[in-house]
mmCIF file with all atom_site columns, C-alpha atoms in Angstrom:
data_model
loop_
_atom_site.group_PDB
_atom_site.id
_atom_site.type_symbol
_atom_site.label_atom_id
_atom_site.label_alt_id
_atom_site.label_comp_id
_atom_site.label_asym_id
_atom_site.label_entity_id
_atom_site.label_seq_id
_atom_site.pdbx_PDB_ins_code
_atom_site.Cartn_x
_atom_site.Cartn_y
_atom_site.Cartn_z
_atom_site.occupancy
_atom_site.B_iso_or_equiv
_atom_site.pdbx_formal_charge
_atom_site.auth_seq_id
_atom_site.auth_comp_id
_atom_site.auth_asym_id
_atom_site.auth_atom_id
_atom_site.pdbx_PDB_model_num
ATOM 1   C CA . MET A 1 1   ? 17.848 219.514 20.692  1.00 39.00 ? 1   MET A CA 1
ATOM 2   C CA . LYS A 1 2   ? 15.385 217.390 18.670  1.00 46.00 ? 2   LYS A CA 1
ATOM 3   C CA . SER A 1 3   ? 17.179 215.672 15.765  1.00 50.00 ? 3   SER A CA 1
ATOM 4   C CA . GLN A 1 4   ? 16.033 216.284 12.072  1.00 63.00 ? 4   GLN A CA 1
ATOM 5   C CA . LYS A 1 5   ? 13.641 213.521 10.510  1.00 73.00 ? 5   LYS A CA 1
ATOM 6   C CA . ASN A 1 6   ? 14.884 211.121 8.071   1.00 83.00 ? 6   ASN A CA 1
ATOM 7   C CA . VAL A 1 7   ? 12.850 211.522 4.861   1.00 88.00 ? 7   VAL A CA 1
ATOM 8   C CA . CYS A 1 8   ? 12.102 208.486 2.429   1.00 93.00 ? 8   CYS A CA 1
ATOM 9   C CA . GLN A 1 9   ? 10.126 208.373 -0.724  1.00 95.00 ? 9   GLN A CA 1
ATOM 10  C CA . LEU A 1 10  ? 8.192  205.308 -1.399  1.00 94.00 ? 10  LEU A CA 1
ATOM 11  C CA . LEU A 1 11  ? 6.640  204.208 -4.751  1.00 94.00 ? 11  LEU A CA 1
ATOM 12  C CA . GLY A 1 12  ? 3.433  202.228 -4.336  1.00 89.00 ? 12  GLY A CA 1
ATOM 13  C CA . PHE A 1 13  ? 1.505  201.478 -1.129  1.00 85.00 ? 13  PHE A CA 1
ATOM 14  C CA . ASP A 1 14  ? 1.385  198.117 1.063   1.00 86.00 ? 14  ASP A CA 1
ATOM 15  C CA . PRO A 1 15  ? 0.562  198.895 4.614   1.00 82.00 ? 15  PRO A CA 1
ATOM 16  C CA . ASN A 1 16  ? 2.674  195.963 5.945   1.00 85.00 ? 16  ASN A CA 1
ATOM 17  C CA . TRP A 1 17  ? 5.734  196.590 3.818   1.00 89.00 ? 17  TRP A CA 1
ATOM 18  C CA . ILE A 1 18  ? 5.660  200.233 4.783   1.00 87.00 ? 18  ILE A CA 1
ATOM 19  C CA . CYS A 1 19  ? 5.776  199.119 8.493   1.00 87.00 ? 19  CYS A CA 1
ATOM 20  C CA . VAL A 1 20  ? 8.831  197.058 7.731   1.00 91.00 ? 20  VAL A CA 1
ATOM 21  C CA . ILE A 1 21  ? 10.762 200.042 5.909   1.00 92.00 ? 21  ILE A CA 1
ATOM 22  C CA . HIS A 1 22  ? 9.554  202.502 8.672   1.00 90.00 ? 22  HIS A CA 1
ATOM 23  C CA . ASP A 1 23  ? 11.174 200.186 11.381  1.00 89.00 ? 23  ASP A CA 1
ATOM 24  C CA . LEU A 1 24  ? 14.322 199.548 9.350   1.00 91.00 ? 24  LEU A CA 1
ATOM 25  C CA . LEU A 1 25  ? 14.974 203.152 8.776   1.00 90.00 ? 25  LEU A CA 1
ATOM 26  C CA . TYR A 1 26  ? 14.257 203.894 12.412  1.00 87.00 ? 26  TYR A CA 1
ATOM 27  C CA . TYR A 1 27  ? 16.746 201.285 13.888  1.00 88.00 ? 27  TYR A CA 1
ATOM 28  C CA . ASN A 1 28  ? 19.330 202.235 11.182  1.00 85.00 ? 28  ASN A CA 1
ATOM 29  C CA . HIS A 1 29  ? 19.243 205.779 12.114  1.00 77.00 ? 29  HIS A CA 1
ATOM 30  C CA . GLU A 1 30  ? 17.396 206.119 15.592  1.00 71.00 ? 30  GLU A CA 1
ATOM 31  C CA . ASN A 1 31  ? 15.547 208.956 14.443  1.00 75.00 ? 31  ASN A CA 1
ATOM 32  C CA . GLU A 1 32  ? 12.026 209.916 13.333  1.00 79.00 ? 32  GLU A CA 1
ATOM 33  C CA . ILE A 1 33  ? 11.009 208.817 10.064  1.00 83.00 ? 33  ILE A CA 1
ATOM 34  C CA . ASP A 1 34  ? 8.912  210.834 7.461   1.00 86.00 ? 34  ASP A CA 1
ATOM 35  C CA . LEU A 1 35  ? 7.469  208.718 4.849   1.00 90.00 ? 35  LEU A CA 1
ATOM 36  C CA . GLN A 1 36  ? 6.312  210.124 1.607   1.00 91.00 ? 36  GLN A CA 1
ATOM 37  C CA . VAL A 1 37  ? 4.261  207.659 -0.628  1.00 90.00 ? 37  VAL A CA 1
ATOM 38  C CA . PHE A 1 38  ? 3.630  208.288 -4.315  1.00 90.00 ? 38  PHE A CA 1
ATOM 39  C CA . LEU A 1 39  ? 0.738  206.064 -6.031  1.00 79.00 ? 39  LEU A CA 1
ATOM 40  C CA . ASN A 1 40  ? 0.656  205.238 -9.705  1.00 64.00 ? 40  ASN A CA 1
ATOM 41  C CA . ILE A 1 41  ? -2.700 205.986 -11.170 1.00 50.00 ? 41  ILE A CA 1
ATOM 42  C CA . GLU A 1 42  ? -3.879 202.434 -11.069 1.00 51.00 ? 42  GLU A CA 1
ATOM 43  C CA . MET A 1 43  ? -3.442 201.972 -7.410  1.00 52.00 ? 43  MET A CA 1
ATOM 44  C CA . GLN A 1 44  ? -5.967 202.393 -4.797  1.00 53.00 ? 44  GLN A CA 1
ATOM 45  C CA . ALA A 1 45  ? -4.524 203.190 -1.119  1.00 53.00 ? 45  ALA A CA 1
ATOM 46  C CA . ASN A 1 46  ? -6.940 202.717 1.886   1.00 55.00 ? 46  ASN A CA 1
ATOM 47  C CA . LEU A 1 47  ? -5.866 206.014 3.701   1.00 50.00 ? 47  LEU A CA 1
ATOM 48  C CA . ASN A 1 48  ? -7.901 205.008 6.724   1.00 48.00 ? 48  ASN A CA 1
ATOM 49  C CA . ASP A 1 49  ? -5.175 202.403 7.569   1.00 51.00 ? 49  ASP A CA 1
ATOM 50  C CA . HIS A 1 50  ? -3.274 203.741 10.557  1.00 48.00 ? 50  HIS A CA 1
ATOM 51  C CA . LEU A 1 51  ? -0.225 201.919 9.774   1.00 56.00 ? 51  LEU A CA 1
ATOM 52  C CA . MET A 1 52  ? 0.268  200.983 13.407  1.00 56.00 ? 52  MET A CA 1
ATOM 53  C CA . GLU A 1 53  ? 0.136  204.944 13.763  1.00 68.00 ? 53  GLU A CA 1
ATOM 54  C CA . ILE A 1 54  ? 3.000  205.289 11.414  1.00 76.00 ? 54  ILE A CA 1
ATOM 55  C CA . PRO A 1 55  ? 2.061  208.716 9.635   1.00 76.00 ? 55  PRO A CA 1
ATOM 56  C CA . ILE A 1 56  ? 2.693  208.896 5.813   1.00 83.00 ? 56  ILE A CA 1
ATOM 57  C CA . GLN A 1 57  ? 2.228  211.785 3.454   1.00 86.00 ? 57  GLN A CA 1
ATOM 58  C CA . VAL A 1 58  ? 0.555  210.721 -0.071  1.00 86.00 ? 58  VAL A CA 1
ATOM 59  C CA . LYS A 1 59  ? 2.211  212.836 -2.880  1.00 88.00 ? 59  LYS A CA 1
ATOM 60  C CA . ASP A 1 60  ? 1.941  213.592 -6.288  1.00 88.00 ? 60  ASP A CA 1
ATOM 61  C CA . LYS A 1 61  ? 4.328  212.405 -8.890  1.00 86.00 ? 61  LYS A CA 1
ATOM 62  C CA . SER A 1 62  ? 5.362  215.914 -9.754  1.00 88.00 ? 62  SER A CA 1
ATOM 63  C CA . GLU A 1 63  ? 6.870  216.126 -6.109  1.00 92.00 ? 63  GLU A CA 1
ATOM 64  C CA . ILE A 1 64  ? 9.349  213.475 -6.499  1.00 94.00 ? 64  ILE A CA 1
ATOM 65  C CA . ASN A 1 65  ? 12.793 214.721 -5.187  1.00 92.00 ? 65  ASN A CA 1
ATOM 66  C CA . ASN A 1 66  ? 15.692 213.040 -6.955  1.00 89.00 ? 66  ASN A CA 1
ATOM 67  C CA . ASN A 1 67  ? 17.922 214.147 -4.010  1.00 90.00 ? 67  ASN A CA 1
ATOM 68  C CA . LEU A 1 68  ? 15.959 212.254 -1.410  1.00 92.00 ? 68  LEU A CA 1
ATOM 69  C CA . PRO A 1 69  ? 16.147 208.298 -0.620  1.00 93.00 ? 69  PRO A CA 1
ATOM 70  C CA . LEU A 1 70  ? 13.521 206.485 -2.963  1.00 95.00 ? 70  LEU A CA 1
ATOM 71  C CA . LEU A 1 71  ? 12.433 202.860 -2.510  1.00 95.00 ? 71  LEU A CA 1
ATOM 72  C CA . PHE A 1 72  ? 9.464  200.672 -3.349  1.00 95.00 ? 72  PHE A CA 1
ATOM 73  C CA . GLY A 1 73  ? 6.521  200.811 -0.894  1.00 92.00 ? 73  GLY A CA 1
ATOM 74  C CA . LEU A 1 74  ? 5.561  197.245 -1.718  1.00 91.00 ? 74  LEU A CA 1
ATOM 75  C CA . ALA A 1 75  ? 7.361  193.987 -2.296  1.00 93.00 ? 75  ALA A CA 1
ATOM 76  C CA . SER A 1 76  ? 5.421  191.553 -4.312  1.00 93.00 ? 76  SER A CA 1
ATOM 77  C CA . PRO A 1 77  ? 6.704  191.489 -7.847  1.00 94.00 ? 77  PRO A CA 1
ATOM 78  C CA . LYS A 1 78  ? 3.140  191.309 -9.246  1.00 92.00 ? 78  LYS A CA 1
ATOM 79  C CA . ASN A 1 79  ? 2.878  194.748 -8.188  1.00 91.00 ? 79  ASN A CA 1
ATOM 80  C CA . LYS A 1 80  ? 6.366  196.165 -8.044  1.00 94.00 ? 80  LYS A CA 1
ATOM 81  C CA . TYR A 1 81  ? 7.233  195.825 -11.656 1.00 94.00 ? 81  TYR A CA 1
ATOM 82  C CA . PRO A 1 82  ? 4.077  197.704 -12.853 1.00 92.00 ? 82  PRO A CA 1
ATOM 83  C CA . VAL A 1 83  ? 4.794  200.396 -10.285 1.00 92.00 ? 83  VAL A CA 1
ATOM 84  C CA . TYR A 1 84  ? 8.369  200.707 -11.634 1.00 94.00 ? 84  TYR A CA 1
ATOM 85  C CA . GLN A 1 85  ? 7.126  200.960 -15.255 1.00 92.00 ? 85  GLN A CA 1
ATOM 86  C CA . SER A 1 86  ? 4.729  203.727 -14.225 1.00 90.00 ? 86  SER A CA 1
ATOM 87  C CA . PHE A 1 87  ? 7.453  205.986 -12.964 1.00 92.00 ? 87  PHE A CA 1
ATOM 88  C CA . SER A 1 88  ? 9.967  205.089 -15.732 1.00 91.00 ? 88  SER A CA 1
ATOM 89  C CA . LYS A 1 89  ? 9.350  208.221 -17.664 1.00 90.00 ? 89  LYS A CA 1
ATOM 90  C CA . ILE A 1 90  ? 10.572 210.479 -14.795 1.00 92.00 ? 90  ILE A CA 1
ATOM 91  C CA . LEU A 1 91  ? 12.936 208.056 -12.937 1.00 93.00 ? 91  LEU A CA 1
ATOM 92  C CA . VAL A 1 92  ? 16.098 205.636 -13.879 1.00 94.00 ? 92  VAL A CA 1
ATOM 93  C CA . LYS A 1 93  ? 17.512 202.980 -11.802 1.00 94.00 ? 93  LYS A CA 1
ATOM 94  C CA . LYS A 1 94  ? 20.259 205.225 -10.499 1.00 95.00 ? 94  LYS A CA 1
ATOM 95  C CA . ASP A 1 95  ? 17.496 207.367 -8.854  1.00 96.00 ? 95  ASP A CA 1
ATOM 96  C CA . TYR A 1 96  ? 16.668 204.515 -6.336  1.00 97.00 ? 96  TYR A CA 1
ATOM 97  C CA . THR A 1 97  ? 18.080 203.857 -3.035  1.00 95.00 ? 97  THR A CA 1
ATOM 98  C CA . ASN A 1 98  ? 19.260 200.714 -1.141  1.00 96.00 ? 98  ASN A CA 1
ATOM 99  C CA . LEU A 1 99  ? 18.037 199.995 2.349   1.00 95.00 ? 99  LEU A CA 1
ATOM 100 C CA . ILE A 1 100 ? 19.984 197.245 4.322   1.00 96.00 ? 100 ILE A CA 1
ATOM 101 C CA . ALA A 1 101 ? 19.546 196.589 8.104   1.00 95.00 ? 101 ALA A CA 1
ATOM 102 C CA . ASN A 1 102 ? 22.511 197.065 10.220  1.00 94.00 ? 102 ASN A CA 1
ATOM 103 C CA . SER A 1 103 ? 21.928 193.532 11.707  1.00 95.00 ? 103 SER A CA 1
ATOM 104 C CA . SER A 1 104 ? 22.318 191.860 8.562   1.00 97.00 ? 104 SER A CA 1
ATOM 105 C CA . ILE A 1 105 ? 25.709 190.248 7.147   1.00 97.00 ? 105 ILE A CA 1
ATOM 106 C CA . ILE A 1 106 ? 26.491 191.051 3.585   1.00 97.00 ? 106 ILE A CA 1
ATOM 107 C CA . SER A 1 107 ? 29.766 189.512 2.032   1.00 97.00 ? 107 SER A CA 1
ATOM 108 C CA . LEU A 1 108 ? 32.220 192.163 0.668   1.00 97.00 ? 108 LEU A CA 1
ATOM 109 C CA . SER A 1 109 ? 32.156 190.315 -2.413  1.00 97.00 ? 109 SER A CA 1
ATOM 110 C CA . THR A 1 110 ? 28.383 190.639 -3.065  1.00 97.00 ? 110 THR A CA 1
ATOM 111 C CA . GLN A 1 111 ? 27.343 192.719 -6.014  1.00 97.00 ? 111 GLN A CA 1
ATOM 112 C CA . PHE A 1 112 ? 23.880 194.380 -6.142  1.00 96.00 ? 112 PHE A CA 1
ATOM 113 C CA . ASP A 1 113 ? 21.811 196.771 -8.124  1.00 97.00 ? 113 ASP A CA 1
ATOM 114 C CA . LYS A 1 114 ? 19.506 199.837 -6.657  1.00 97.00 ? 114 LYS A CA 1
ATOM 115 C CA . ALA A 1 115 ? 16.182 199.620 -4.755  1.00 97.00 ? 115 ALA A CA 1
ATOM 116 C CA . LEU A 1 116 ? 17.400 196.882 -2.807  1.00 97.00 ? 116 LEU A CA 1
ATOM 117 C CA . LEU A 1 117 ? 16.099 196.114 0.468   1.00 97.00 ? 117 LEU A CA 1
ATOM 118 C CA . ILE A 1 118 ? 17.369 193.592 2.991   1.00 97.00 ? 118 ILE A CA 1
ATOM 119 C CA . ASP A 1 119 ? 15.635 193.169 6.510   1.00 96.00 ? 119 ASP A CA 1
ATOM 120 C CA . HIS A 1 120 ? 17.106 192.199 9.682   1.00 95.00 ? 120 HIS A CA 1
ATOM 121 C CA . GLN A 1 121 ? 19.167 189.297 10.412  1.00 97.00 ? 121 GLN A CA 1
ATOM 122 C CA . CYS A 1 122 ? 19.705 188.059 6.853   1.00 98.00 ? 122 CYS A CA 1
ATOM 123 C CA . VAL A 1 123 ? 23.028 186.609 5.604   1.00 98.00 ? 123 VAL A CA 1
ATOM 124 C CA . VAL A 1 124 ? 24.264 187.030 1.889   1.00 98.00 ? 124 VAL A CA 1
ATOM 125 C CA . SER A 1 125 ? 27.215 184.978 1.128   1.00 98.00 ? 125 SER A CA 1
ATOM 126 C CA . ALA A 1 126 ? 30.191 185.515 -1.062  1.00 97.00 ? 126 ALA A CA 1
ATOM 127 C CA . GLN A 1 127 ? 30.202 186.047 -4.938  1.00 98.00 ? 127 GLN A CA 1
ATOM 128 C CA . THR A 1 128 ? 26.341 186.650 -4.949  1.00 98.00 ? 128 THR A CA 1
ATOM 129 C CA . ASN A 1 129 ? 24.672 189.021 -7.582  1.00 98.00 ? 129 ASN A CA 1
ATOM 130 C CA . ILE A 1 130 ? 21.510 190.753 -6.543  1.00 98.00 ? 130 ILE A CA 1
ATOM 131 C CA . GLY A 1 131 ? 19.398 192.506 -9.257  1.00 98.00 ? 131 GLY A CA 1
ATOM 132 C CA . PHE A 1 132 ? 17.157 195.672 -9.096  1.00 98.00 ? 132 PHE A CA 1
ATOM 133 C CA . GLY A 1 133 ? 14.417 196.103 -6.882  1.00 97.00 ? 133 GLY A CA 1
ATOM 134 C CA . VAL A 1 134 ? 14.907 192.675 -5.027  1.00 98.00 ? 134 VAL A CA 1
ATOM 135 C CA . SER A 1 135 ? 13.550 192.409 -1.285  1.00 98.00 ? 135 SER A CA 1
ATOM 136 C CA . ILE A 1 136 ? 15.122 189.974 1.011   1.00 98.00 ? 136 ILE A CA 1
ATOM 137 C CA . LYS A 1 137 ? 13.035 189.541 4.170   1.00 97.00 ? 137 LYS A CA 1
ATOM 138 C CA . ARG A 1 138 ? 13.955 188.769 7.845   1.00 97.00 ? 138 ARG A CA 1
ATOM 139 C CA . GLY A 1 139 ? 16.184 185.877 8.449   1.00 97.00 ? 139 GLY A CA 1
ATOM 140 C CA . ALA A 1 140 ? 16.801 184.689 4.897   1.00 98.00 ? 140 ALA A CA 1
ATOM 141 C CA . LYS A 1 141 ? 20.094 183.074 4.259   1.00 98.00 ? 141 LYS A CA 1
ATOM 142 C CA . ILE A 1 142 ? 21.356 183.571 0.556   1.00 98.00 ? 142 ILE A CA 1
ATOM 143 C CA . GLY A 1 143 ? 24.193 181.043 -0.295  1.00 98.00 ? 143 GLY A CA 1
ATOM 144 C CA . HIS A 1 144 ? 27.440 181.585 -2.279  1.00 98.00 ? 144 HIS A CA 1
ATOM 145 C CA . HIS A 1 145 ? 27.615 182.430 -6.052  1.00 98.00 ? 145 HIS A CA 1
ATOM 146 C CA . ASN A 1 146 ? 23.758 182.920 -6.380  1.00 98.00 ? 146 ASN A CA 1
ATOM 147 C CA . VAL A 1 147 ? 22.242 184.982 -8.702  1.00 98.00 ? 147 VAL A CA 1
ATOM 148 C CA . ILE A 1 148 ? 18.846 186.713 -7.789  1.00 98.00 ? 148 ILE A CA 1
ATOM 149 C CA . GLY A 1 149 ? 16.919 188.447 -10.626 1.00 98.00 ? 149 GLY A CA 1
ATOM 150 C CA . ASP A 1 150 ? 15.201 191.936 -10.672 1.00 97.00 ? 150 ASP A CA 1
ATOM 151 C CA . PHE A 1 151 ? 12.045 192.544 -8.712  1.00 97.00 ? 151 PHE A CA 1
ATOM 152 C CA . THR A 1 152 ? 12.322 189.155 -6.975  1.00 98.00 ? 152 THR A CA 1
ATOM 153 C CA . ASP A 1 153 ? 10.830 188.905 -3.506  1.00 98.00 ? 153 ASP A CA 1
ATOM 154 C CA . ILE A 1 154 ? 12.654 186.639 -0.977  1.00 98.00 ? 154 ILE A CA 1
ATOM 155 C CA . ASN A 1 155 ? 10.289 185.855 2.042   1.00 98.00 ? 155 ASN A CA 1
ATOM 156 C CA . PRO A 1 156 ? 11.502 185.421 5.773   1.00 98.00 ? 156 PRO A CA 1
ATOM 157 C CA . GLY A 1 157 ? 13.479 182.328 6.628   1.00 98.00 ? 157 GLY A CA 1
ATOM 158 C CA . VAL A 1 158 ? 14.261 181.485 2.892   1.00 98.00 ? 158 VAL A CA 1
ATOM 159 C CA . ILE A 1 159 ? 17.421 179.287 2.570   1.00 98.00 ? 159 ILE A CA 1
ATOM 160 C CA . THR A 1 160 ? 19.428 179.129 -0.748  1.00 98.00 ? 160 THR A CA 1
ATOM 161 C CA . SER A 1 161 ? 22.588 176.742 -1.091  1.00 98.00 ? 161 SER A CA 1
ATOM 162 C CA . GLY A 1 162 ? 25.478 177.438 -3.397  1.00 97.00 ? 162 GLY A CA 1
ATOM 163 C CA . SER A 1 163 ? 25.145 178.423 -7.145  1.00 98.00 ? 163 SER A CA 1
ATOM 164 C CA . VAL A 1 164 ? 21.394 178.996 -7.131  1.00 98.00 ? 164 VAL A CA 1
ATOM 165 C CA . THR A 1 165 ? 19.831 181.212 -9.851  1.00 98.00 ? 165 THR A CA 1
ATOM 166 C CA . ILE A 1 166 ? 16.440 182.648 -9.185  1.00 98.00 ? 166 ILE A CA 1
ATOM 167 C CA . GLY A 1 167 ? 15.090 184.543 -12.274 1.00 98.00 ? 167 GLY A CA 1
ATOM 168 C CA . LYS A 1 168 ? 13.245 187.999 -12.454 1.00 98.00 ? 168 LYS A CA 1
ATOM 169 C CA . GLY A 1 169 ? 10.093 188.638 -10.746 1.00 97.00 ? 169 GLY A CA 1
ATOM 170 C CA . CYS A 1 170 ? 10.001 185.426 -8.691  1.00 98.00 ? 170 CYS A CA 1
ATOM 171 C CA . GLU A 1 171 ? 8.373  185.052 -5.116  1.00 98.00 ? 171 GLU A CA 1
ATOM 172 C CA . ILE A 1 172 ? 10.062 182.648 -2.919  1.00 98.00 ? 172 ILE A CA 1
ATOM 173 C CA . GLY A 1 173 ? 7.760  181.813 -0.112  1.00 98.00 ? 173 GLY A CA 1
ATOM 174 C CA . SER A 1 174 ? 8.644  181.812 3.464   1.00 98.00 ? 174 SER A CA 1
ATOM 175 C CA . GLY A 1 175 ? 10.899 178.896 4.831   1.00 98.00 ? 175 GLY A CA 1
ATOM 176 C CA . ALA A 1 176 ? 11.501 177.458 1.523   1.00 98.00 ? 176 ALA A CA 1
ATOM 177 C CA . ILE A 1 177 ? 15.007 175.771 1.165   1.00 98.00 ? 177 ILE A CA 1
ATOM 178 C CA . ILE A 1 178 ? 16.517 175.739 -2.541  1.00 98.00 ? 178 ILE A CA 1
ATOM 179 C CA . LYS A 1 179 ? 19.275 173.131 -2.954  1.00 98.00 ? 179 LYS A CA 1
ATOM 180 C CA . ASN A 1 180 ? 22.621 173.510 -4.817  1.00 97.00 ? 180 ASN A CA 1
ATOM 181 C CA . ASN A 1 181 ? 22.819 174.708 -8.614  1.00 98.00 ? 181 ASN A CA 1
ATOM 182 C CA . VAL A 1 182 ? 19.022 174.847 -8.847  1.00 98.00 ? 182 VAL A CA 1
ATOM 183 C CA . LYS A 1 183 ? 17.715 177.411 -11.519 1.00 98.00 ? 183 LYS A CA 1
ATOM 184 C CA . ILE A 1 184 ? 14.326 179.049 -10.982 1.00 98.00 ? 184 ILE A CA 1
ATOM 185 C CA . GLY A 1 185 ? 12.909 180.737 -14.239 1.00 98.00 ? 185 GLY A CA 1
ATOM 186 C CA . ASP A 1 186 ? 11.300 184.448 -14.428 1.00 97.00 ? 186 ASP A CA 1
ATOM 187 C CA . ASN A 1 187 ? 7.851  184.946 -12.811 1.00 98.00 ? 187 ASN A CA 1
ATOM 188 C CA . SER A 1 188 ? 7.711  181.703 -10.827 1.00 98.00 ? 188 SER A CA 1
ATOM 189 C CA . PHE A 1 189 ? 6.340  181.210 -7.282  1.00 98.00 ? 189 PHE A CA 1
ATOM 190 C CA . VAL A 1 190 ? 7.564  178.749 -4.854  1.00 98.00 ? 190 VAL A CA 1
ATOM 191 C CA . GLY A 1 191 ? 5.314  177.969 -1.913  1.00 98.00 ? 191 GLY A CA 1
ATOM 192 C CA . MET A 1 192 ? 6.014  178.302 1.790   1.00 98.00 ? 192 MET A CA 1
ATOM 193 C CA . GLY A 1 193 ? 8.417  175.810 3.196   1.00 98.00 ? 193 GLY A CA 1
ATOM 194 C CA . SER A 1 194 ? 9.015  173.924 -0.062  1.00 98.00 ? 194 SER A CA 1
ATOM 195 C CA . VAL A 1 195 ? 12.370 172.101 -0.742  1.00 98.00 ? 195 VAL A CA 1
ATOM 196 C CA . VAL A 1 196 ? 13.476 172.809 -4.332  1.00 98.00 ? 196 VAL A CA 1
ATOM 197 C CA . THR A 1 197 ? 15.821 170.084 -5.483  1.00 98.00 ? 197 THR A CA 1
ATOM 198 C CA . LYS A 1 198 ? 15.203 170.582 -9.248  1.00 97.00 ? 198 LYS A CA 1
ATOM 199 C CA . ASP A 1 199 ? 14.890 173.317 -11.748 1.00 98.00 ? 199 ASP A CA 1
ATOM 200 C CA . ILE A 1 200 ? 11.658 175.199 -11.989 1.00 98.00 ? 200 ILE A CA 1
ATOM 201 C CA . PRO A 1 201 ? 10.563 176.454 -15.431 1.00 98.00 ? 201 PRO A CA 1
ATOM 202 C CA . GLU A 1 202 ? 9.659  180.314 -15.837 1.00 97.00 ? 202 GLU A CA 1
ATOM 203 C CA . ASN A 1 203 ? 6.152  181.269 -15.319 1.00 97.00 ? 203 ASN A CA 1
ATOM 204 C CA . SER A 1 204 ? 5.401  178.503 -12.754 1.00 98.00 ? 204 SER A CA 1
ATOM 205 C CA . ILE A 1 205 ? 3.610  177.956 -9.522  1.00 98.00 ? 205 ILE A CA 1
ATOM 206 C CA . ALA A 1 206 ? 5.501  175.069 -7.346  1.00 98.00 ? 206 ALA A CA 1
ATOM 207 C CA . PHE A 1 207 ? 5.339  173.833 -3.862  1.00 96.00 ? 207 PHE A CA 1
ATOM 208 C CA . GLY A 1 208 ? 5.940  170.733 -1.918  1.00 97.00 ? 208 GLY A CA 1
ATOM 209 C CA . ASN A 1 209 ? 8.787  168.571 -0.446  1.00 97.00 ? 209 ASN A CA 1
ATOM 210 C CA . PRO A 1 210 ? 10.144 167.771 -3.034  1.00 97.00 ? 210 PRO A CA 1
ATOM 211 C CA . CYS A 1 211 ? 9.002  170.906 -4.898  1.00 98.00 ? 211 CYS A CA 1
ATOM 212 C CA . LYS A 1 212 ? 6.924  170.115 -8.031  1.00 97.00 ? 212 LYS A CA 1
ATOM 213 C CA . VAL A 1 213 ? 5.207  172.520 -10.621 1.00 98.00 ? 213 VAL A CA 1
ATOM 214 C CA . ILE A 1 214 ? 1.463  172.619 -9.946  1.00 97.00 ? 214 ILE A CA 1
ATOM 215 C CA . ARG A 1 215 ? 0.447  174.587 -12.636 1.00 97.00 ? 215 ARG A CA 1
ATOM 216 C CA . ARG A 1 216 ? 1.223  177.999 -14.813 1.00 97.00 ? 216 ARG A CA 1
ATOM 217 C CA . ASN A 1 217 ? 1.464  181.227 -13.021 1.00 96.00 ? 217 ASN A CA 1
ATOM 218 C CA . ASP A 1 218 ? -1.385 183.353 -14.700 1.00 93.00 ? 218 ASP A CA 1
ATOM 219 C CA . ILE A 1 219 ? -1.296 185.977 -11.810 1.00 93.00 ? 219 ILE A CA 1
ATOM 220 C CA . TRP A 1 220 ? 1.765  187.705 -13.151 1.00 93.00 ? 220 TRP A CA 1
ATOM 221 C CA . ASN A 1 221 ? 3.774  187.194 -16.502 1.00 89.00 ? 221 ASN A CA 1
ATOM 222 C CA . PHE A 1 222 ? 6.025  190.029 -17.386 1.00 91.00 ? 222 PHE A CA 1
ATOM 223 C CA . ASN A 1 223 ? 8.388  190.488 -20.183 1.00 88.00 ? 223 ASN A CA 1
ATOM 224 C CA . TYR A 1 224 ? 11.114 192.556 -18.226 1.00 87.00 ? 224 TYR A CA 1
ATOM 225 C CA . ILE A 1 225 ? 12.416 195.773 -20.034 1.00 76.00 ? 225 ILE A CA 1
ATOM 226 C CA . ASP A 1 226 ? 15.146 198.029 -18.488 1.00 68.00 ? 226 ASP A CA 1
#
């Protein structure tokens, strides 16, 4: 007997991220996946993208079902927060779902909000607090007593030490290392492979070893409202 498909609703459209979500759902449930994508009015989706043969259905806002799993269909903070805002009149945070890979190890003392996605082979250590809409990608290692703000994107292979604070709407590039007690302000971007030994102010673009602020982040700069 053929098993029933798992349905997941996605807000926003990023072909690469949708492939990640599809694979996570498949390996967690070992079942066919039906992805329903809801686009906010400002977004454009190239519906000719085959998404590696992953079928998707593009739906209208009016068709959102609060009884079905709901995630963001993109990871970048510059797009994720605007998508959240565009749906905020019909959805609240409790309507969203979390998706955590079975292969990841999450401390029982970790606290997290909704719309969280943790990819394969990640580790989240004790007493860490993870905000709303955070994405933690493959192989990232999050240290103890960390705080990760809403809408932040942690890319593959990132390592954070103890008592690190990462603000809202940050993007931490692949393979970056963040040392003990460092604080990174809201809307900041840390480049791939950087070694962060000192605090990074909000609205900054920083990279290097040691990591240094290069310029102000003018790509996205949000004042976050719940």
